[in-house]
Structures are given as structure tokens and as C-alpha cells.
């Protein structure tokens, strides 16, 4: 399966999770954290704070208005029906027990205040994705959020002052090893000084 990686803004958009077991609840919690409106459909599951809970057996009507659908039941035939209904409704669907049956997969994620690191594999190996995520997260360092916060104002300034080709090259430099070394040696001021020197060249 060929996949196109992207990050989706779900703020205020509806996601429907069918199945309130452990996998479904993780999906609900992650979607709520991303600002989505969430509808959980399961007649037996406990409600999740912040989510609309439909305590009914699944029906296609429950997908009305959904941007994303998550089929998380323990019934493969039902999950397949949910996937078909989601596509008919124009929504993208993730099938928990059969990644190839869905339209998208979920990566292994490491999230800090300012950085979201996600790792997926093309072979449907979540354990490998999780191991790679952990290695990458360990390499980020504890100061990654402060580094990202220092880069933000510099990016905004470069947008206003530098032509696109110069801006791209400088941002690559500032975000790379040279910029990180400057930040770790002297904080945001040192990073800004590096940008000034580079702009003056």
C-alpha cells in the first residue's frame, strides 16, 4: 500500500469511533486532545468525558457529518461494513484490525508541547514504528520545545525580510546542527545572532 503522510487539523471537525474497547478509547482520547468533536458509538461502553456517546448498536446513520471514521469493534465483518458505509458517506476510515482495509493508518507518535514526531512503516509493523519513534524521541533532547519556540519568531522575521530561496536555505541551517549548537551554547539570543550573521553574508 502506498501512503501519503500528512498531519490533519481536526479542530471542531467530527470523528466517529465505533467500538469503545481499549483501542477505541485510545482513539477517542487522542481525537479529543486534537480538538476534534468525537462521537463514540457503542451500546456497552462507558462514556468518555468530552465525547458524544451513542449507546446504540451501530448503524450507517451514526456516520452523518463525519470527516474521519474509526472502526474499532472486535467483529471483523462489522468493521468491514463500517468501512464501506464510511466511504459511501465520503469519510476516510481507519480499520483497527486490518490496516489494509482502511484509507489511512495511525503512526507511532511522540508529542511534546511544540513538536509532534510520528513514525509509520509501509509494512504494517506498529512495533517497529514504536521502536523507531522511541529512538528518535531520545535523540531530540529535553530542550526541543525551547529550540522550536526560539525558531518561531526567526521564521516570521525571515518571511518578512528574506526572499524565498534565501529564507529556505537559512531555515535549514538554523534548524540543523549549527542552529541547535548555537541555541545550546547561548539560547535564543545566540540563535538570532547566527541568523543575523547569515543574513549579512
Tab-separated table of C-alpha atoms in Angstrom:
chain	number	residue	atom	x	y	z
A	1	UNK	CA	0.000	0.000	0.000
A	2	UNK	CA	1.346	3.439	-0.959
A	3	UNK	CA	0.634	6.064	1.686
A	4	UNK	CA	0.733	9.853	1.638
A	5	UNK	CA	1.877	11.227	5.016
A	6	UNK	CA	0.099	14.269	6.411
A	7	UNK	CA	-0.982	15.925	9.646
A	8	UNK	CA	-4.703	16.748	9.830
A	9	UNK	CA	-6.282	19.725	11.585
A	10	UNK	CA	-9.311	18.189	13.317
A	11	UNK	CA	-10.223	21.259	15.359
A	12	UNK	CA	-14.020	21.327	15.540
A	13	UNK	CA	-14.465	18.560	12.955
A	14	UNK	CA	-16.389	15.378	13.651
A	15	UNK	CA	-14.732	11.994	14.064
A	16	UNK	CA	-16.824	8.895	14.711
A	17	UNK	CA	-15.355	5.988	16.668
A	18	UNK	CA	-17.347	2.766	16.535
A	19	UNK	CA	-16.347	0.432	19.348
A	20	UNK	CA	-15.456	1.538	22.846
A	21	UNK	CA	-12.896	-1.081	23.847
A	22	UNK	CA	-9.278	-0.203	24.707
A	23	UNK	CA	-8.356	0.658	21.109
A	24	UNK	CA	-11.474	2.730	20.565
A	25	UNK	CA	-10.997	4.636	23.810
A	26	UNK	CA	-7.415	5.489	22.833
A	27	UNK	CA	-8.715	6.845	19.549
A	28	UNK	CA	-11.359	8.918	21.341
A	29	UNK	CA	-8.835	10.368	23.775
A	30	UNK	CA	-6.351	11.223	21.028
A	31	UNK	CA	-9.009	12.879	18.907
A	32	UNK	CA	-10.303	14.931	21.824
A	33	UNK	CA	-6.753	16.061	22.572
A	34	UNK	CA	-6.519	17.248	18.951
A	35	UNK	CA	-9.651	19.373	19.335
A	36	UNK	CA	-11.996	17.147	17.343
A	37	UNK	CA	-15.676	16.653	18.042
A	38	UNK	CA	-15.988	12.951	18.791
A	39	UNK	CA	-18.956	10.616	18.585
A	40	UNK	CA	-18.449	7.229	20.268
A	41	UNK	CA	-20.878	4.552	19.097
A	42	UNK	CA	-21.115	1.514	21.364
A	43	UNK	CA	-24.112	0.188	23.290
A	44	UNK	CA	-21.983	-1.287	26.063
A	45	UNK	CA	-19.001	1.029	26.515
A	46	UNK	CA	-18.723	3.610	29.249
A	47	UNK	CA	-18.979	7.237	28.202
A	48	UNK	CA	-15.821	9.284	27.728
A	49	UNK	CA	-15.822	12.838	29.052
A	50	UNK	CA	-15.973	15.328	26.205
A	51	UNK	CA	-17.290	12.860	23.626
A	52	UNK	CA	-20.847	12.346	22.420
A	53	UNK	CA	-21.814	8.802	23.423
A	54	UNK	CA	-24.360	6.948	21.304
A	55	UNK	CA	-25.302	3.863	23.318
A	56	UNK	CA	-26.826	2.025	20.372
A	57	UNK	CA	-25.929	-0.764	18.001
A	58	UNK	CA	-24.061	0.671	15.030
A	59	UNK	CA	-25.973	1.994	12.035
A	60	UNK	CA	-24.806	3.922	8.978
A	61	UNK	CA	-26.768	6.954	10.240
A	62	UNK	CA	-24.212	7.352	13.023
A	63	UNK	CA	-21.597	8.441	10.470
A	64	UNK	CA	-23.521	11.515	9.332
A	65	UNK	CA	-21.218	14.527	9.111
A	66	UNK	CA	-18.025	12.637	9.929
A	67	UNK	CA	-14.682	13.674	8.455
A	68	UNK	CA	-12.943	10.594	9.866
A	69	UNK	CA	-14.318	7.228	10.959
A	70	UNK	CA	-12.604	4.633	13.140
A	71	UNK	CA	-13.871	1.050	13.022
A	72	UNK	CA	-12.686	-0.377	16.342
A	73	UNK	CA	-15.064	-3.230	17.107
A	74	UNK	CA	-13.983	-6.823	17.725
A	75	UNK	CA	-16.169	-8.013	14.830
A	76	UNK	CA	-14.259	-8.074	11.522
A	77	UNK	CA	-17.427	-8.274	9.437
A	78	UNK	CA	-18.894	-5.278	11.236
A	79	UNK	CA	-15.655	-3.329	10.790
A	80	UNK	CA	-15.801	-4.068	7.054
A	81	UNK	CA	-19.390	-2.785	6.932
A	82	UNK	CA	-18.411	0.361	8.811
A	83	UNK	CA	-15.601	0.941	6.298
A	84	UNK	CA	-17.989	0.567	3.363
A	85	UNK	CA	-20.520	2.905	4.978
A	86	UNK	CA	-17.824	5.497	5.726
A	87	UNK	CA	-16.656	5.555	2.127
A	88	UNK	CA	-20.236	5.824	0.911
A	89	UNK	CA	-20.637	8.839	3.205
A	90	UNK	CA	-17.452	10.458	1.853
A	91	UNK	CA	-15.394	9.962	5.018
A	92	UNK	CA	-11.947	8.444	5.385
A	93	UNK	CA	-11.875	5.329	7.561
A	94	UNK	CA	-9.327	3.543	9.725
A	95	UNK	CA	-9.955	-0.139	10.437
A	96	UNK	CA	-8.295	-1.186	13.680
A	97	UNK	CA	-7.915	-4.897	12.977
A	98	UNK	CA	-6.984	-4.644	9.279
A	99	UNK	CA	-4.866	-1.685	8.232
A	100	UNK	CA	-5.085	-2.573	4.547
A	101	UNK	CA	-8.889	-2.387	4.690
A	102	UNK	CA	-8.836	1.265	5.716
A	103	UNK	CA	-7.947	4.517	3.983
A	104	UNK	CA	-5.315	5.623	6.472
A	105	UNK	CA	-3.150	4.256	9.246
A	106	UNK	CA	-2.081	5.821	12.517
A	107	UNK	CA	1.626	6.334	13.207
A	108	UNK	CA	3.504	5.871	16.431
A	109	UNK	CA	3.583	9.355	17.970
A	110	UNK	CA	5.810	11.256	20.387
A	111	UNK	CA	4.264	14.596	21.307
A	112	UNK	CA	5.762	17.496	23.228
A	113	UNK	CA	4.378	21.000	23.614
A	114	UNK	CA	5.880	22.205	20.339
A	115	UNK	CA	6.915	19.108	18.397
A	116	UNK	CA	4.968	16.150	17.057
A	117	UNK	CA	7.121	13.243	15.932
A	118	UNK	CA	5.293	10.490	14.063
A	119	UNK	CA	6.683	7.287	12.602
A	120	UNK	CA	4.964	4.727	10.405
A	121	UNK	CA	6.110	1.796	8.301
A	122	UNK	CA	4.963	0.707	4.863
A	123	UNK	CA	4.633	-2.891	6.049
A	124	UNK	CA	2.070	-2.567	8.824
A	125	UNK	CA	4.561	-3.136	11.644
A	126	UNK	CA	3.430	-0.985	14.585
A	127	UNK	CA	6.048	-2.488	16.913
A	128	UNK	CA	8.834	-1.349	14.569
A	129	UNK	CA	7.253	2.089	14.231
A	130	UNK	CA	7.104	2.399	18.030
A	131	UNK	CA	10.744	1.337	18.407
A	132	UNK	CA	11.885	3.865	15.797
A	133	UNK	CA	9.762	6.569	17.430
A	134	UNK	CA	11.405	5.922	20.791
A	135	UNK	CA	14.894	6.127	19.282
A	136	UNK	CA	14.099	9.379	17.514
A	137	UNK	CA	12.445	10.849	20.604
A	138	UNK	CA	15.519	10.063	22.685
A	139	UNK	CA	17.674	11.924	20.154
A	140	UNK	CA	15.542	15.080	20.299
A	141	UNK	CA	16.797	16.157	23.700
A	142	UNK	CA	14.941	17.806	26.552
A	143	UNK	CA	15.335	21.288	25.041
A	144	UNK	CA	13.496	20.610	21.791
A	145	UNK	CA	10.448	22.688	22.774
A	146	UNK	CA	12.548	25.700	23.733
A	147	UNK	CA	14.507	25.358	20.480
A	148	UNK	CA	11.293	25.245	18.449
A	149	UNK	CA	9.930	28.263	20.336
A	150	UNK	CA	13.097	30.237	19.569
A	151	UNK	CA	12.865	29.365	15.878
A	152	UNK	CA	9.294	30.632	15.508
A	153	UNK	CA	9.994	34.398	15.691
A	154	UNK	CA	13.026	33.998	13.431
A	155	UNK	CA	10.908	32.237	10.815
A	156	UNK	CA	8.362	35.057	10.957
A	157	UNK	CA	11.085	37.661	10.527
A	158	UNK	CA	12.641	35.815	7.609
A	159	UNK	CA	9.259	35.632	5.897
A	160	UNK	CA	9.119	39.418	6.004
A	161	UNK	CA	12.753	40.201	5.164
A	162	UNK	CA	14.275	37.436	3.045
A	163	UNK	CA	13.441	36.200	-0.462
A	164	UNK	CA	12.086	32.624	-0.594
A	165	UNK	CA	15.300	30.886	-1.696
A	166	UNK	CA	17.391	32.653	0.950
A	167	UNK	CA	14.729	32.023	3.595
A	168	UNK	CA	14.593	28.299	2.891
A	169	UNK	CA	18.370	27.903	2.977
A	170	UNK	CA	18.689	29.856	6.208
A	171	UNK	CA	15.889	27.970	7.938
A	172	UNK	CA	17.531	24.673	7.011
A	173	UNK	CA	20.750	25.972	8.569
A	174	UNK	CA	19.064	27.302	11.702
A	175	UNK	CA	17.059	24.113	12.232
A	176	UNK	CA	20.080	21.874	11.725
A	177	UNK	CA	23.110	21.019	13.816
A	178	UNK	CA	24.615	24.511	13.549
A	179	UNK	CA	21.487	26.192	14.824
A	180	UNK	CA	20.969	23.672	17.608
A	181	UNK	CA	24.592	24.060	18.734
A	182	UNK	CA	24.220	27.845	18.814
A	183	UNK	CA	20.994	27.567	20.796
A	184	UNK	CA	22.501	25.167	23.316
A	185	UNK	CA	25.521	27.435	23.749
A	186	UNK	CA	23.707	30.735	24.107
A	187	UNK	CA	19.959	30.304	23.904
A	188	UNK	CA	17.598	32.259	21.680
A	189	UNK	CA	19.971	35.238	21.510
A	190	UNK	CA	22.747	33.102	20.038
A	191	UNK	CA	20.346	31.613	17.513
A	192	UNK	CA	19.205	35.112	16.496
A	193	UNK	CA	22.833	36.214	16.178
A	194	UNK	CA	23.530	33.293	13.849
A	195	UNK	CA	20.586	34.378	11.719
A	196	UNK	CA	21.890	37.972	11.629
A	197	UNK	CA	25.356	36.843	10.557
A	198	UNK	CA	23.977	34.602	7.872
A	199	UNK	CA	21.655	37.294	6.507
A	200	UNK	CA	24.590	39.678	6.324
A	201	UNK	CA	26.698	37.324	4.223
